[in-house]
Amino acid sequence: MELNSKVPAGPLAGKWDKHKFDVKLVNPANKRKYEVIVVGAGLAGASAAATLSELGYRVKCFVYHDSPRRAHSIAAQGGINAAKNYQNDGDSIHRLFYDTIKGGDFRAREANVYRLAQNSVSIIDQAVAQGVPFAREYGGLLSNRSFGGAQVSRTFYARGQTGQQLLLGAYAQLEKEIARGGVEMFNQYEMLDLVVVDGHARGIVARNLVTGAIETYAAHAVLLATGGYGNVFYLSTNAKHSNATAIWRAYKRGAAFGNPCYTQIHPTCIPVSGDHQSKLTLMSESLRNDGRVWVPKKQGDKRAPGQIPEDERDYYLERRYPSFGNLAPRDISSRSAKYVCDEGRGVGDTGLGVYLDFSDAIKRLGKKTIAERYGNLFEMYQRITDEDPYEVPMRIYPAVHYTMGGLWVDYNLMSTVPGCFVLGEANFSDHGANRLGASALMQGLSDGYFVIPYTIGDYLAGLKPQPVDAAAPEFRAAADETRARLQKLLSIKGKRTPTSFHRQLGKIMWDKCGMARNRAGLAEAITEIRALREEFWTNVNVIGEVGSLSQQLEIAARVADFIELGELMCRDALHREESCGGHFREEYQTEDGEALRNDDAFAYVAAWEYAGDQAEPRLHKEPLEYENVKLSTRSYK
Amino acid sequence: MQLVRNFWQSQIGKKVVMAVTGLILVGFVVGHMVGNLQVFQSAAKLNAYGYFLKHTVGGALWAVRGVLLASVILHVVAAVQLTRQKQAARPSGQGYQKYEPQISTFASRTIRWGGFLLLAFIVFHILHFTTLTIYPDYSPTDVYNNVVKGFQIPWVTAFYVLAMGALALHLFHGAWSSLRTLGLSRPAARPTARPIVTALAGLVALGFAVVPLAVFFGAVQPAAPEQGIPAEALEASALQQSAGAPAGASTTAPTSTLAGH
Amino acid sequence: MKITLHVWRQAGPKAAGKLETYTLGHVSPDMSFLEMFDVLNEELVEAGKEPVAFSHDCREGICGSCAMMINGAAHGPMKGTATCQLHMRSFKDGDEIWVEPWRARAFPILKDLVVDRSALDRIIQAGGYISANTGGARDANEILIPKPDADSAMDAAACIGCGACVAACPNASASLFTAAKISHLGHLPQGQPERFRRVLTMVEQMDIEGFGHCTLYGECQEACPKLISIDTISRMNRDYLKATLTKRPEPTVEYAG
Ligand SMILES: Cc1cc2nc3c(=O)[nH]c(=O)nc-3n(C[C@H](O)[C@H](O)[C@H](O)COP(=O)(O)OP(=O)(O)OC[C@H]3O[C@@H](n4cnc5c(N)ncnc54)[C@H](O)[C@@H]3O)c2cc1C
Ligand code: FES
């Protein structure tokens, strides 16, 4: 396997324009002769499917949801970045580019990130044209806020529902194209395999989740926009059904997996309340603007927070990061919370939580101001925990939130399987080792609205405008394999539920491949996961049948893939002997416990190639060259 | 034509028809109620009012009746069709085993039954006091004594009062929702609050119901027959035994006689 | 807590369904309603029985997947709360809880508590969008939108498409859903060019799907997890009237079937 990033030559700022001119175009009359499969209708998938249909391609779009509007993108709260510089505060495309590269701890591809920053501007225009009701000032202009510790106000938002509104905008365009006949929509279809013919992606195997029918679909190109894989950890802020099956199947068909170990752990989530916990809820990061984070100084101090006097409290973020304090970046805040809890100073029944205290802010600003700023968040918190954050400090704990890793793609968003493109959180492309707040929405929409419409043409123009041979034996073989895999799951009839395996996998991953990782732990994790996989395939109890709506079967098939992916993540984390962004290796830290990057040895993308179920995957490296920024060490002291 | 058909075919179109006809009927009902209250002034006043309607308004009264009849018919036809559609939208047998209304008013949930009751009432009322079919011995002109006779019968009074209860509920929901159906009401913090309509519904029903009740409990007593009707008209009606007097006979209402009471 | 559940079980779209009774012995008040169902399903699977199929995904009240009629109320007893955000502390030890799917002809039951809500997508397909192909949009700040308009648009746009309005409505009407989209786009300058065409086609589609009419019971507003106001329905009706009075029929309009 050869990794060719296809980054165009020339100065950074001109690369994308030049590339747009260099790519081949498909003759307008021929466009409708090309079929494109889009899997996923989150921000990335919906925007791509709608735009490709507008251009004249015939699109088939598959989602496992009962409507494209339910994709996980709907849950994004905070906002979307764009280098509009509407606030006149010094923002620019270059600054957004630089912030993203630096935020990613210098592990992203320069050219991609620059293009992302360029496209960010058009995304806002496009969304407004579609009727996305972004927040406005009284004068009617768009409102912005600063987000995630950024120095400029470049985040556009629609109350706390930015993802929802952007997705509904893209969804509406998709529905428009469905009505026009350009897109054929397949709701409640789950892609279970990628069909590769003569080395090119030529279709998918999908299961109709309502009837259970296993069907194959052929096309000239397949786009995967299937979201992130944070649910490997079982508990995460992702939606319950978010899963890795589509990209994992593509991986097994030859698409390299980029940087699987880069995971983002968000510091402000509501802690686990018990074994029944099914997912974690994110509390907006903005809370840290006014809340103070602390734990008791004494270990195992079980007093109520109000009874712990001031001098027995440890405001550890303020203590360790005096200049950033409670606003220290996500990875640092998360890790610090873990440390204090590991020391036995965590709060709440489980001991896995820290206080986020608003009492000082309430004293200083008044309850009314705090209610105006965070009223809805406080209400949400109270609904879940039954505690009133105006009276007692909130309890928060970090949770898995986002996966920067994903299928490796070149500048055209094409994976190592020609014809298979990957968009949105499913690819590895733009965030390096850590993603900045409000940048995932931007990336998904940039990929779908403004990148793939150009780059797919370059690929399709090289194909003859003739129908894809859907009768090729590869289709039937892939469908048979899928059916056999599902039958196998049903036939085991063991003793444990699929979810119990998922929980166990999550625990291994969280303990050993979570916020802090080390060599011994990762090696153990690999062994444990292998054993878990063994047990899964001999002792899982799946109730249902292939030929009908069977939610347990859906879960089981996803868990099977998560288990394998978990192992790859540990492998990647083990091999990357440095700390960067969301990947923190305990062996590689500075004296005062900060991440220690190793640019000489690890300034590359790790792209893993599948080599067989029992064999170790093959590692390929795409070197990262920085021509426009100087590599530096992040400091938030 | 196509537009009209589309409009009528759409459920919103039908609802608009119901709202418009409903509001026409509300207007009528209010007028009717105010007119009725003259029973408390005097027999002459009420009879003269009846006479005025029949003779002075005369031919126009038929136009009004035509509008009212058309309104009732359209209102009922639309209601029946919409009810069928709603039944199809959640067929019986596929409904909930357990359903708890959260906020909808009793009035809204009973609007269809109330409507049927009112329809039955209207028919009865017309046969009772307008065509005098039920009690042919009533005088075509002595409205006052007809009323008194009518409401001395307990079941009639009971039926009227019941119907007015239904009317109150029907108005409480119908008058309010008509304005919303037509998109005339302004956005509100609590869109379901409706103080004005509540007052209207209460007053109308009370204003109507107070008459039978007053008669029944003896607050309104029989009066000398045929007060307040011009002598010529009485003669003419005695001669012809007919309800329709010649158009020329209805020039001036004898206000002076009325004023004397 | 001990909870007795009466849950609608139905093997498939055509099968007959009935309420089955289950008892859960150890329900924590901190569990969400769906986590209680997770526990029930784990127990059923362990007992070799078919678990209850139900829809859910985000469990944060935003994706609109979850849909349960709980004790006769859509999304249960708490106002402005989707099923997934409801917690067991809203119930008492020993409570009996009835759980049924949304019921409407336009929402056929697929299995147990899972219904097919694609009718709502088809209403959007009929016109619930602004035709703005990608590319060519002008600068976002060139369109000035007064804050109150943007806020009103956002109020209506908050709809999560869960279908609770239909479920709660005695007429199984989709008016609140349709009106919310019409209001969202109607409040914005970008939505004006297609405003009247949109209301005609969306309303027509709503009827084609077999939803009932709006009697303004108010149940939809009460059930709506996003508290969308029935004011939007007035607005839809007003636009519909205006559209009928002012608009000539278009030569051929193809609606989604
Ligand atoms: C709680 C939360 C808050 C967030 N807030 C922000 C924020 O404020 N700003 C920001 O920029 N980012 C935020 N993010 C991150 C951001 O929301 C996601 O990264 C982004 O929305 C992912 O979009 P996507 O289109 O790639 O995938 P998704 O939206 O996850 O869509 C995946 C799609 O793929 C389909 N799919 C997946 N697998 C299959 C299969 N096998 N077969 C068929 N279909 C399949 C699904 O049905 C779905 O349609 C947040 C994330 C979370 C969890
Ligand atoms: S599960 Fe998403 S709204 Fe309830």
Short mmCIF file of C-alpha atoms and ligand atoms in Angstrom, two decimals, chain A residues 74, chain C residues 34 55-67 75 82-85 160 162, ligand 2:
data_model
loop_
_atom_site.label_atom_id
_atom_site.label_comp_id
_atom_site.label_asym_id
_atom_site.label_seq_id
_atom_site.Cartn_x
_atom_site.Cartn_y
_atom_site.Cartn_z
CA ILE A 74 -28.16 16.83 15.59
CA LEU C 34 -34.99 4.30 28.61
CA SER C 55 -36.62 3.76 19.09
CA HIS C 56 -33.94 5.91 20.62
CA ASP C 57 -30.55 7.31 19.80
CA CYS C 58 -29.21 10.54 21.26
CA ARG C 59 -30.84 10.17 24.70
CA GLU C 60 -30.50 13.91 25.08
CA GLY C 61 -33.88 14.96 23.78
CA ILE C 62 -32.70 16.27 20.44
CA CYS C 63 -32.73 13.55 17.78
CA GLY C 64 -36.45 12.89 18.05
CA SER C 65 -36.08 9.12 17.91
CA CYS C 66 -37.61 8.16 21.21
CA ALA C 67 -41.34 7.86 21.20
CA HIS C 75 -43.39 11.30 26.32
CA ALA C 82 -38.70 13.74 25.63
CA THR C 83 -38.99 10.14 26.79
CA CYS C 84 -35.22 9.79 26.92
CA GLN C 85 -34.90 12.69 29.35
CA ILE C 160 -37.20 17.52 16.73
CA CYS C 162 -40.51 13.07 17.11
S1 FES D 2 -33.45 9.57 22.08
FE1 FES D 2 -33.05 11.35 20.95
S2 FES D 2 -34.71 12.59 21.52
FE2 FES D 2 -34.95 10.93 22.83
#
